[in-house]
Short mmCIF file of C-alpha atoms in Angstrom, two decimals:
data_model
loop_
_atom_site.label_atom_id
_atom_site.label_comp_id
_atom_site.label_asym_id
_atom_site.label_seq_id
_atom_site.Cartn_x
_atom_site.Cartn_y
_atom_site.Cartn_z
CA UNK D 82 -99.39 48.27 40.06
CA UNK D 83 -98.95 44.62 39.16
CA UNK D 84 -98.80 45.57 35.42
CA UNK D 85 -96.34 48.01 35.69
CA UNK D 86 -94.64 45.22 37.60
CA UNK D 87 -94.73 42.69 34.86
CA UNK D 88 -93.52 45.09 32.29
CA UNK D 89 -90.41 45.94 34.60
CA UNK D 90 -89.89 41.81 34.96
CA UNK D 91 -89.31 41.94 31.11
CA UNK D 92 -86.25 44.62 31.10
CA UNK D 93 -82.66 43.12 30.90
CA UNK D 94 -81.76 44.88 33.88
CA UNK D 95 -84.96 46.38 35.37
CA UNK D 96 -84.28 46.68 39.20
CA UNK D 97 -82.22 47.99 41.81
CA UNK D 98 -78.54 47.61 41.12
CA UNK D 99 -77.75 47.62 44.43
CA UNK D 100 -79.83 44.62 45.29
CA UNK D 101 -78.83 42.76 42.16
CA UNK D 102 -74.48 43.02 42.63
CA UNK D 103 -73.99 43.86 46.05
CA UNK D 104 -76.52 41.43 47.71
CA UNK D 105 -75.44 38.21 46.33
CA UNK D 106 -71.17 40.01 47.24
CA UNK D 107 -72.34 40.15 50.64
CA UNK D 108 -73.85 36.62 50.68
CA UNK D 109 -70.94 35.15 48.80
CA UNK D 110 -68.56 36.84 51.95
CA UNK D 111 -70.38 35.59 54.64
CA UNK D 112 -69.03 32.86 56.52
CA UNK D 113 -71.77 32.25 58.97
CA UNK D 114 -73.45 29.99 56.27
CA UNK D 115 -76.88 27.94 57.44
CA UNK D 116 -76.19 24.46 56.99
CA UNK D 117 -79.15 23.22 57.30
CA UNK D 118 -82.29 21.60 55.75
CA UNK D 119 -84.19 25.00 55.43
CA UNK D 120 -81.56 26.42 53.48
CA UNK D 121 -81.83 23.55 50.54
CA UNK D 122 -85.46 24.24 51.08
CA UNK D 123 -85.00 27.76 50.41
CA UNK D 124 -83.35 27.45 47.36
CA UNK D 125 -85.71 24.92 46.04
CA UNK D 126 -88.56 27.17 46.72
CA UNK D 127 -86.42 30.72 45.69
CA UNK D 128 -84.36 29.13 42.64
CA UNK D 129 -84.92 29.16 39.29
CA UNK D 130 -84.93 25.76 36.91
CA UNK D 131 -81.26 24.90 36.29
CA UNK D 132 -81.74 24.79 32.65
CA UNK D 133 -83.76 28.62 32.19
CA UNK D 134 -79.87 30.38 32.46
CA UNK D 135 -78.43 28.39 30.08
CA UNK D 136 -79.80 30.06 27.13
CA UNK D 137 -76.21 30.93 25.88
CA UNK D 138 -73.00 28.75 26.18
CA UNK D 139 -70.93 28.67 30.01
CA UNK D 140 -71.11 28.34 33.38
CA UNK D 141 -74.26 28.99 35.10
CA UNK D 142 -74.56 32.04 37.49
CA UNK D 143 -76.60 32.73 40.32
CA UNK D 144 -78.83 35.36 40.16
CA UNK D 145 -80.08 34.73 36.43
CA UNK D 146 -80.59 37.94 34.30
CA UNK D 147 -84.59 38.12 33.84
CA UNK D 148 -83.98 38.14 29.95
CA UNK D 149 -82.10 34.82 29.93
CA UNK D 150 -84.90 33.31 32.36
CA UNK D 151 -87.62 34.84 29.69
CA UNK D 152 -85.68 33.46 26.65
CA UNK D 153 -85.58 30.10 28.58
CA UNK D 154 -89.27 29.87 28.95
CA UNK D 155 -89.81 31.02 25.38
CA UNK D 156 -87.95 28.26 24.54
CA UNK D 157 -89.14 25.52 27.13
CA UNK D 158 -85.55 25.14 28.66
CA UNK D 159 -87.67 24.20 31.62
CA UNK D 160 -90.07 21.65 29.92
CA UNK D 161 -93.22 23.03 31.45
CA UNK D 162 -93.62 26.21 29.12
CA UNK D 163 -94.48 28.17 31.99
CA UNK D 164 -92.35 29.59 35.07
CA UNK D 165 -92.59 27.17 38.57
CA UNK D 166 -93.48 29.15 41.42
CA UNK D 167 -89.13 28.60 42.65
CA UNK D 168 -89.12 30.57 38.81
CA UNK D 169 -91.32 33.29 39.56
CA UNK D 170 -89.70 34.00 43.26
CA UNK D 171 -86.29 33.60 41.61
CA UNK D 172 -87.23 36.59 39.33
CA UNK D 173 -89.31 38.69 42.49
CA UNK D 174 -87.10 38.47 45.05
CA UNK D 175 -84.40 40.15 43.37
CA UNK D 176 -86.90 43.48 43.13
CA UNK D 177 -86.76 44.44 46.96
CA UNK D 178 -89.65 47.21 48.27
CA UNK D 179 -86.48 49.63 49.22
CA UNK D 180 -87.81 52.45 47.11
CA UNK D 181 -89.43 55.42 48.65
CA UNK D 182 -90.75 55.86 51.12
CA UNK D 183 -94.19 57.31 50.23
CA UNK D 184 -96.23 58.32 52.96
CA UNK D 185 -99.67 56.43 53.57
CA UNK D 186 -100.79 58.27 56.69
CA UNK D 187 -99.39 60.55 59.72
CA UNK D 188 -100.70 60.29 62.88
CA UNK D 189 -99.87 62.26 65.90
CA UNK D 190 -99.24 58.92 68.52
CA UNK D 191 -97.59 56.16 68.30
CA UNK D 192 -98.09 53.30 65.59
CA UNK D 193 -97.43 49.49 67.47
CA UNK D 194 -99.20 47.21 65.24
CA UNK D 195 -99.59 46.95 61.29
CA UNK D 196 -100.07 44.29 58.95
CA UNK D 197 -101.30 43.25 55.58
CA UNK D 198 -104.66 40.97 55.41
CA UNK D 199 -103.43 37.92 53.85
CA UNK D 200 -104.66 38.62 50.61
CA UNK D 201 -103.04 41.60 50.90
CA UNK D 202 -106.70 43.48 49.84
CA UNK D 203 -106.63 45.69 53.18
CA UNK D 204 -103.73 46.97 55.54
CA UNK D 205 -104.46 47.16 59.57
CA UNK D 206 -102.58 50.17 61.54
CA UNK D 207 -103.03 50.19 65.33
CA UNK D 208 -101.88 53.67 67.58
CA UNK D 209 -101.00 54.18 71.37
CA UNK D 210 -104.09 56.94 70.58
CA UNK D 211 -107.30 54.77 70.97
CA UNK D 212 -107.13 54.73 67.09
CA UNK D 213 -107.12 51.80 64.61
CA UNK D 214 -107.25 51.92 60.48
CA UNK D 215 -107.99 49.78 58.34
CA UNK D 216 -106.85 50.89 54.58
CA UNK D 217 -108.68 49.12 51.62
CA UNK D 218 -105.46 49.07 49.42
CA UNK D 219 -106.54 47.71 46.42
CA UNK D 220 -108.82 51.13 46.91
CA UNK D 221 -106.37 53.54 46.39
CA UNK D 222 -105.61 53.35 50.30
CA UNK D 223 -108.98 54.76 51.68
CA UNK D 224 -109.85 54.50 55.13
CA UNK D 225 -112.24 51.19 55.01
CA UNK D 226 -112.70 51.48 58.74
CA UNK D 227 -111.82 54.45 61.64
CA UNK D 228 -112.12 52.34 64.58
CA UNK D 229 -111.72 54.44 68.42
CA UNK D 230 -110.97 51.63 70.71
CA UNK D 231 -112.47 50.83 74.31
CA UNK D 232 -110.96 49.30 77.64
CA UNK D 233 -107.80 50.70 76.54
CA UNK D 234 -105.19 50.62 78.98
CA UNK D 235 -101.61 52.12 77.45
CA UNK D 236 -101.88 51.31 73.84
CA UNK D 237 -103.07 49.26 71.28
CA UNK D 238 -100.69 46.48 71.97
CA UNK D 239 -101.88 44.05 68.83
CA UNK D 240 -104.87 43.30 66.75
CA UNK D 241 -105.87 40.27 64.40
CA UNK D 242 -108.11 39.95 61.39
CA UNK D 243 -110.49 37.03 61.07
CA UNK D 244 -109.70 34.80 57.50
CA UNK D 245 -112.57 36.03 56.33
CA UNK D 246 -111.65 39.81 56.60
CA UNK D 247 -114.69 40.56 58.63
CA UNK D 248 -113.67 40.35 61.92
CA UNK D 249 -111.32 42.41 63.59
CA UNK D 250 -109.80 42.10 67.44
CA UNK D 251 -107.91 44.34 69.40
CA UNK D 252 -105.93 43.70 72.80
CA UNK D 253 -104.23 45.98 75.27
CA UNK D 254 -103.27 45.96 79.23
CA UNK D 255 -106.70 44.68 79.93
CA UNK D 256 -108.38 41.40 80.49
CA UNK D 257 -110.74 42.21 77.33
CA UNK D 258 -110.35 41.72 73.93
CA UNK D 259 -112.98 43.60 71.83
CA UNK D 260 -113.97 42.52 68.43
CA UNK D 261 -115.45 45.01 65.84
CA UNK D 262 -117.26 44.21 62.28
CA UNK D 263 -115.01 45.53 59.97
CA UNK D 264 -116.95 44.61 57.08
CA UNK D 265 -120.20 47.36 57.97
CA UNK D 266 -121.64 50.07 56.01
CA UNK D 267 -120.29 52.17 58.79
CA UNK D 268 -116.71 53.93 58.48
CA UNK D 269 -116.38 55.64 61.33
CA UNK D 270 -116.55 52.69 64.33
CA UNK D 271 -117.01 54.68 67.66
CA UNK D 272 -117.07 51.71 70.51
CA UNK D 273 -120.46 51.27 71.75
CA UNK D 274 -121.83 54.64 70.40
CA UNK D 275 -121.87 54.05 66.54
CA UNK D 276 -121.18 50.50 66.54
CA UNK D 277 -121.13 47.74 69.49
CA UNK D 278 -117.63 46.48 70.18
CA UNK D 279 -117.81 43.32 71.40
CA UNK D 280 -115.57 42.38 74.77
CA UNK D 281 -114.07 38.95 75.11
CA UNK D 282 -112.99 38.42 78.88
CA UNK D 283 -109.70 36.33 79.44
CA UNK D 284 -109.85 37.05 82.93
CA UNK D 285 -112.20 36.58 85.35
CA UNK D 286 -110.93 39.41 87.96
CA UNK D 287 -110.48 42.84 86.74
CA UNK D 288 -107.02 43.06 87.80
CA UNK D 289 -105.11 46.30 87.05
CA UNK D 290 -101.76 43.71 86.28
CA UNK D 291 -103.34 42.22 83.91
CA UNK D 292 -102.49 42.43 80.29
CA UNK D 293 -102.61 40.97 76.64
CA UNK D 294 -99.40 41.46 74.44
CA UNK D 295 -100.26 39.51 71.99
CA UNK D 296 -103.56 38.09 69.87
CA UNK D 297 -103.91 35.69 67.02
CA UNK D 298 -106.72 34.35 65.02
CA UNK D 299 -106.85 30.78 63.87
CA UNK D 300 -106.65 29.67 60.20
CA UNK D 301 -110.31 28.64 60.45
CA UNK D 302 -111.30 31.48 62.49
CA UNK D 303 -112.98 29.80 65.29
CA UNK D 304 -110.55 30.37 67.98
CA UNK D 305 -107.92 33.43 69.29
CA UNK D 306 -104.68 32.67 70.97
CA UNK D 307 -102.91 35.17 73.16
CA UNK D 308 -100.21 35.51 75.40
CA UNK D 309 -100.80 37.37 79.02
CA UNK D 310 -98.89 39.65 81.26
CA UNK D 311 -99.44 36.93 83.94
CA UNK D 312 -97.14 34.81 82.45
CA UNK D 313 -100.10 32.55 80.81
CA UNK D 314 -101.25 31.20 76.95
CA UNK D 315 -105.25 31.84 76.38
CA UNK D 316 -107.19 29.92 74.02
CA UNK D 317 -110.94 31.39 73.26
CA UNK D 318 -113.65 29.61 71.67
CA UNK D 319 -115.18 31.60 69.25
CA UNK D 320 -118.11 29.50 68.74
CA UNK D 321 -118.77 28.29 72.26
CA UNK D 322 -118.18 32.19 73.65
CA UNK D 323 -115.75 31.19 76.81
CA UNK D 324 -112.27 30.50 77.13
CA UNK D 325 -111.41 27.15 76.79
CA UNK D 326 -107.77 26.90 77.33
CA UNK D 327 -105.52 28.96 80.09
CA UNK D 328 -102.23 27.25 80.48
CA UNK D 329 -99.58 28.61 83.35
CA UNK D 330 -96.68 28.96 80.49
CA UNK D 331 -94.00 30.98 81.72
CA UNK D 332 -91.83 32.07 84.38
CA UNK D 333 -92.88 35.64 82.79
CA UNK D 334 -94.82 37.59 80.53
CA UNK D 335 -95.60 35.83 77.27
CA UNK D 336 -94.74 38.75 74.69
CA UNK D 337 -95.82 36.71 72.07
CA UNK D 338 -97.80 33.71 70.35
CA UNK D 339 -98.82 32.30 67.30
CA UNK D 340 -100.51 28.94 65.33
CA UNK D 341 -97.47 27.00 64.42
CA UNK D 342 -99.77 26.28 61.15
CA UNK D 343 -103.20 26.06 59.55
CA UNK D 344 -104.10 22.98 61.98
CA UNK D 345 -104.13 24.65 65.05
CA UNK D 346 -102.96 21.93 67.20
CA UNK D 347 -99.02 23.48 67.53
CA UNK D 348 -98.86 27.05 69.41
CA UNK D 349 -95.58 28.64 69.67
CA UNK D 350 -94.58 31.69 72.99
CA UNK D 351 -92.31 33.64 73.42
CA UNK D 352 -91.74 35.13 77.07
CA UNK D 353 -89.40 37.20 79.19
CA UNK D 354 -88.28 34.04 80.66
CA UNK D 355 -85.71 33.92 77.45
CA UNK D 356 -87.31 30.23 76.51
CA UNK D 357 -89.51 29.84 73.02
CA UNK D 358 -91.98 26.96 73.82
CA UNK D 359 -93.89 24.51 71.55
CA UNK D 360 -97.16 23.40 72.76
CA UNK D 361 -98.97 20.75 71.30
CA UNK D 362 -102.63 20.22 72.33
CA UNK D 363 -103.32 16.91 70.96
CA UNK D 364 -101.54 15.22 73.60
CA UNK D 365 -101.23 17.67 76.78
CA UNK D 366 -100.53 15.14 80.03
CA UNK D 367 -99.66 17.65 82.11
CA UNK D 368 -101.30 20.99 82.47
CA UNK D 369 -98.79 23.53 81.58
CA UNK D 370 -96.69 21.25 80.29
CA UNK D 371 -94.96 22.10 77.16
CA UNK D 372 -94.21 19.44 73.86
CA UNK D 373 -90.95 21.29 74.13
CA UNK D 374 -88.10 24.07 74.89
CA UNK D 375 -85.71 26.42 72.47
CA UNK D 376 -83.02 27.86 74.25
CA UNK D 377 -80.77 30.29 72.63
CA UNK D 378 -81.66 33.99 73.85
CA UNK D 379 -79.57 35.67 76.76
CA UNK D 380 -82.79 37.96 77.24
CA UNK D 381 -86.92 38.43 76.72
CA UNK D 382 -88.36 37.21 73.37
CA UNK D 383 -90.58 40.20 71.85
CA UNK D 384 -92.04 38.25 68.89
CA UNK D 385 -92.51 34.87 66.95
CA UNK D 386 -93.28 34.41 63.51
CA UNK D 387 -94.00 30.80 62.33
CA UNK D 388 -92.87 29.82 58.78
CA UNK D 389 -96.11 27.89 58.43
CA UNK D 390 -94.99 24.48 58.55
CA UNK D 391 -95.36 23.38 61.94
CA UNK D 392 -91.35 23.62 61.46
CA UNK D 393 -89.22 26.54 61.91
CA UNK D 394 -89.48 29.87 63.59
CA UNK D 395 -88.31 32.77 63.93
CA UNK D 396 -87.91 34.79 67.16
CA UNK D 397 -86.57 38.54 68.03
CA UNK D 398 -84.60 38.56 71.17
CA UNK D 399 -83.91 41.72 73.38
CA UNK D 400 -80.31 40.42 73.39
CA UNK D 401 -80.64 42.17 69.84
CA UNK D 402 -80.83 39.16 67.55
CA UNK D 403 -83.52 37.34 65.57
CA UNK D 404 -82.66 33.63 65.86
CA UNK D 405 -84.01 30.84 63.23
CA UNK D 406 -85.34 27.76 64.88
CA UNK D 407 -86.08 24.36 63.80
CA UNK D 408 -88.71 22.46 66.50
CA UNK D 409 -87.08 18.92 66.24
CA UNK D 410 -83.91 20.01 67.72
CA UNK D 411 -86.08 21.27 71.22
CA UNK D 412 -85.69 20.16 74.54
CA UNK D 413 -87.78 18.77 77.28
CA UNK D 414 -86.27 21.05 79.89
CA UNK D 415 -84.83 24.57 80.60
CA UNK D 416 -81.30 25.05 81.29
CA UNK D 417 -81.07 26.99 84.13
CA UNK D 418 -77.87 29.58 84.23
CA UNK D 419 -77.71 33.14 84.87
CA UNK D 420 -77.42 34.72 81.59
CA UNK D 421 -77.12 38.45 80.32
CA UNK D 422 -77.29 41.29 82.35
CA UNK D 423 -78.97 41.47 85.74
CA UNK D 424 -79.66 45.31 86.14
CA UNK D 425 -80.34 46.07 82.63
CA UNK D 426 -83.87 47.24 81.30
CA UNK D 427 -84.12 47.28 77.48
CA UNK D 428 -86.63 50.05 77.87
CA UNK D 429 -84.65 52.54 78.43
CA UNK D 430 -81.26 51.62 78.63
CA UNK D 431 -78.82 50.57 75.69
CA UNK D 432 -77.88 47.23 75.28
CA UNK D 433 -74.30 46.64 77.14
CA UNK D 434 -71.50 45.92 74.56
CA UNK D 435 -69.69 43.29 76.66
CA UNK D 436 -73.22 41.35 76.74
CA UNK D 437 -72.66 41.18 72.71
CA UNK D 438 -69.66 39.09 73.31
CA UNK D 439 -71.75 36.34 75.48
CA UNK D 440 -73.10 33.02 73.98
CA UNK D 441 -75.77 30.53 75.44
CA UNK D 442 -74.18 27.32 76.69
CA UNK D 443 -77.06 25.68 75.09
CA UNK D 444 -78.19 27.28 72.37
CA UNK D 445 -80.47 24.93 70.18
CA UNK D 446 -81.16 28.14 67.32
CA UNK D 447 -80.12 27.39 63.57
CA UNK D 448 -78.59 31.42 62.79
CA UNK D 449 -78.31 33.90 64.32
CA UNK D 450 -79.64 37.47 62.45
CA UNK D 451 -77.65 40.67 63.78
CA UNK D 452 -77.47 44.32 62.84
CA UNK D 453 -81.26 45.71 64.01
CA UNK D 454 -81.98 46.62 67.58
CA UNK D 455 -84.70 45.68 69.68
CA UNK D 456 -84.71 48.23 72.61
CA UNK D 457 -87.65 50.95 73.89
CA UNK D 458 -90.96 48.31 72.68
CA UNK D 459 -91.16 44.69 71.46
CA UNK D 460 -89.77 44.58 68.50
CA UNK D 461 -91.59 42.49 65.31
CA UNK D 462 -89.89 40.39 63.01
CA UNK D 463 -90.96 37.70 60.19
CA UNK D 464 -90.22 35.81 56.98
CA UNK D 465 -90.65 37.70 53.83
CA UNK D 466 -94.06 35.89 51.68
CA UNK D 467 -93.84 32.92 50.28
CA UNK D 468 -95.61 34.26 47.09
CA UNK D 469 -93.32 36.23 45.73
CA UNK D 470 -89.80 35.46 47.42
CA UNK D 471 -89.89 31.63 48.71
CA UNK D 472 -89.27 32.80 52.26
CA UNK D 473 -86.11 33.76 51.27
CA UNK D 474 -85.62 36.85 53.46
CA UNK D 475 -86.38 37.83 57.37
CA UNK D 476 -87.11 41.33 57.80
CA UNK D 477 -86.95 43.05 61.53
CA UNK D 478 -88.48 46.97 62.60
CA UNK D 479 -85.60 48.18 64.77
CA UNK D 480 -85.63 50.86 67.86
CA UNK D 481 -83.09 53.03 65.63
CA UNK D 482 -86.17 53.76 63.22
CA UNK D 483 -84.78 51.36 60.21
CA UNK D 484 -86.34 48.13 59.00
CA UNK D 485 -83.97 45.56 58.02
CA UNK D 486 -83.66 42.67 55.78
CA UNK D 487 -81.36 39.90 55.89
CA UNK D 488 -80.85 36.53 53.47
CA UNK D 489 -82.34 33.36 55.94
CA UNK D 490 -79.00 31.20 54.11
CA UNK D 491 -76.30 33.78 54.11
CA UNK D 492 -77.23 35.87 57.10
CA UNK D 493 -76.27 38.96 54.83
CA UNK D 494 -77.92 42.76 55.64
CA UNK D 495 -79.50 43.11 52.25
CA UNK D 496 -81.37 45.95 53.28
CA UNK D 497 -81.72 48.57 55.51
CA UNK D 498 -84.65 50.95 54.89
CA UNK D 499 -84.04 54.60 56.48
CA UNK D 500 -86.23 57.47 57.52
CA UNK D 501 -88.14 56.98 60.41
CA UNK D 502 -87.29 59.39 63.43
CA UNK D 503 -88.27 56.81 66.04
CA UNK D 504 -88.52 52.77 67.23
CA UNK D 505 -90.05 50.92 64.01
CA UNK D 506 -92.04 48.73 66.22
CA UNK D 507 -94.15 46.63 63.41
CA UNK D 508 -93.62 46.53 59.73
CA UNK D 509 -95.18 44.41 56.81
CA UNK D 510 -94.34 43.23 53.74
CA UNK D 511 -97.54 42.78 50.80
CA UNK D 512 -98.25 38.77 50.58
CA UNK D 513 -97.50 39.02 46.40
CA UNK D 514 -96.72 43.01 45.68
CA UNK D 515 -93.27 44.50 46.02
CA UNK D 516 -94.18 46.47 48.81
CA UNK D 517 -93.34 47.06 52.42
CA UNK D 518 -95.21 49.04 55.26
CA UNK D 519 -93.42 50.18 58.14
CA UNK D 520 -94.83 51.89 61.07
CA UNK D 521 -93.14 54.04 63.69
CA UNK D 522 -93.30 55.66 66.83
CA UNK D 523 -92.80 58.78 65.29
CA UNK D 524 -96.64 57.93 64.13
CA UNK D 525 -95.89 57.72 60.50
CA UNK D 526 -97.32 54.97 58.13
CA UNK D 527 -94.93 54.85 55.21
CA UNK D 528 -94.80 52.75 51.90
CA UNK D 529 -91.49 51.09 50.78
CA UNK D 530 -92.12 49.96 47.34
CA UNK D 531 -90.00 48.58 43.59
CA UNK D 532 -91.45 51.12 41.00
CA UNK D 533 -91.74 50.95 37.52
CA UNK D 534 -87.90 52.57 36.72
CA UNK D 535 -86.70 52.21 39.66
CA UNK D 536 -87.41 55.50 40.53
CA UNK D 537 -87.62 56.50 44.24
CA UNK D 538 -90.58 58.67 44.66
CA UNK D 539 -90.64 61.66 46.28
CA UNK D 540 -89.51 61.47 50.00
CA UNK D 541 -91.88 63.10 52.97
CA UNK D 542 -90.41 65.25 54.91
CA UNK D 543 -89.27 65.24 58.64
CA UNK D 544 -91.52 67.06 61.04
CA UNK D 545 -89.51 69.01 63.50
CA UNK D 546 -89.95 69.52 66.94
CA UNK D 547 -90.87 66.13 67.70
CA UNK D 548 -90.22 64.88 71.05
CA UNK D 549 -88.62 61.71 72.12
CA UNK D 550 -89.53 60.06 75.15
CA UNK D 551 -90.42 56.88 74.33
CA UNK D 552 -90.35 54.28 77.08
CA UNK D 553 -92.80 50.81 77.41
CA UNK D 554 -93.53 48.30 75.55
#
């Protein structure tokens, strides 16, 4: 795939024309423009050297054709003979995975979870059905692993590979987390009858309430975060086999959490309480007390994706935003107003159009990202890779069954990727490929990719009949 890639790099106008013209029109139009330190960041890390486009006489134009940027390294306009990494993303991010879709797998429940390993070498599908799969997809997209889950209660609500790809865990409304060797002979991974499933207990009572949205691994793989139904942040030791961190959180369930970076010492959440919190573990005084606050939502937080930098964040809202954060402008308390709607339930009603019109009093967010929905589940949202675009985009699943993609500077829709027939709860975009998964309620697994031409491959094709009722979480 990466060849084919390569040789469309080296065409004068290889790609999408769509994403090339009408992308940078939109961006140029936007008025809501980020002002802020991340967006000269971005462009360092997503623009090309100034001197690559100036391979013939005049003023220089942003995005630079791939043939000037080519000629420009042939002739060392850059003075390193090579492209820079800003180079390379300049020249990738303009070949968007909306091509397609091409259909990896069909299931007959629900898809929640699915991501890419971080080197992108296997892809990790979770179901409401008991079922996880793990795809090797530099195999041609085998099943690596068939995993039928145990202490399920509802659904697969998240899972998390170990850094070494060996390790996988899986959470849902219970107070276990089970952890399953994906890297056995064995494909087929029946819990307890073909291969032992190992449960990690984050609660001591077996309560019925209790439940895990959320579960992260650790950059050095010796500790899980997650965030509870009971309102609470768990920290388990891998090594030492117990949990060795429960902090009281929220005022509500903690949707989501995450490593701030590869340290370990910042953890972000996310809760219904409307507050993102930072929590730094080097110097807790208090128990349960947080390093800081981000206010900004009117409603619950569904998910948190950290840039990597112990920096910024993103969050999706059910107030139907994702909202760009930057830690050093939190707070040390909550402000305390009654905000949104009182009598509204995101899972099954729509989201009120005079509540669109309302603005926090206090809200500490950078941008604002609008257009998606986040109704019916808890919605997923995250920067595009580093790799391959600088973090130049933030992509969202949506309850209308489209992903989307917006510019992090402009705010600008560049995107909207279309055929799912329900909520798009998870989606996930290959660490260095051209090449987007989504996953849907409808249970399809489909691939959104940049082909060699440009050509979109051939489409699958809507089952009929399918019922609708989709409801939690």
């Amino acid at each position: 795939m990466m060849s084919q890639f390569d040789k469309d790099m080296s065409r004068c106008d290889g790609g999408n024309p769509s994403n090339k013209s009408s992308a940078s029109e939109a961006a140029s139009e936007q008025t809501n423009y980020l002002d802020h330190e991340i967006a000269q960041l971005t462009k360092l890390g997503s623009s090309p050297h100034v001197h690559l486009g100036r391979v013939v006489p005049g003023r220089l134009r942003l995005p630079i054709s791939t043939v000037k940027m080519l000629l420009g390294r042939e002739g060392n306009y850059g003075g390193r003979g090579r492209f820079s990494s800003a180079d390379r993303c300049h020249l990738q991010c303009r070949y968007l995975p909306v091509n397609g879709p091409r259909m990896v797998d069909q299931m007959r429940s629900r898809a929640y979870v699915s991501q890419f390993s971080a080197d992108g070498s296997l892809f990790i599908a979770g179901f409401q059905g008991s079922r996880i799969k793990v795809y090797d997809v530099d195999g041609g997209w085998k099943v690596k692993k068939d995993i039928r889950a145990r202490n399920l209660r509802w659904t697969i609500t998240d899972t998390s590979l170990s850094p070494d790809r060996c390790y996988l865990v899986y959470a849902s409304m219970s107070p276990i987390i089970n952890i399953v060797n994906v890297g056995s002979g064995t494909t087929e991974s029946v819990a307890n009858v073909t291969e032992i499933h190992f449960g990690l207990r984050f609660s001591a009572d077996d309560d019925n309430e209790f439940g895990i949205f959320s579960i992260k691994y650790s950059t050095d793989g010796r500790e899980l975060v997650a965030g509870t139904r009971d309102s609470s942040i768990c920290v388990y030791d891998l090594g030492a086999d117990k949990l060795s961190l429960r902090i009281p959180a929220h005022l509500s369930d903690v949707n989501t959490v995450c490593f701030a970076d590869e340290t370990g010492h910042l953890i972000y959440s996310g809760s219904d309480d409307r507050l993102c919190k930072v929590w730094d573990r080097r110097c807790f005084t208090t128990k349960g007390q947080a390093a800081g606050i981000l206010m900004g939502h009117l409603e619950g937080i569904t998910f948190i994706d950290s840039r990597g930098d112990g920096r910024y964040l993103i969050s999706n809202g059910k107030d139907q935003t994702t909202k760009l954060w930057d830690i050093r402008k939190m707070s040390s308390n909550a402000f305390n107003a009654e905000l949104g709607e009182e009598d509204w339930d995101y899972r099954w009603m729509e989201y009120p159009p005079q509540a669109k019109k309302l603005k926090h009093p206090k809200d500490q967010s950078l941008a604002s990202y609008e257009g998606h929905s986040v109704l019916r589940t808890l919605i997923r949202c995250y920067f595009s890779p580093s790799y391959s675009t600088g973090q130049k985009y933030i992509y969202s699943g949506s309850s209308d069954g489209f992903v989307y993609v917006y510019d992090l500077v402009s705010g600008a829709q560049v995107a909207r990727l279309e055929h799912h027939e329900g909520p798009v709860r998870d989606c996930s975009w290959h660490p260095f490929y051209p090449m987007l998964i989504s996953s849907s309620w409808d249970g399809d697994i489909l691939s959104w990719e940049f082909p060699g031409g440009g050509e979109a491959r051939a489409r699958p094709k809507r089952r009929s009949g399918r019922r609708r009722d989709y409801y939690y979480y």
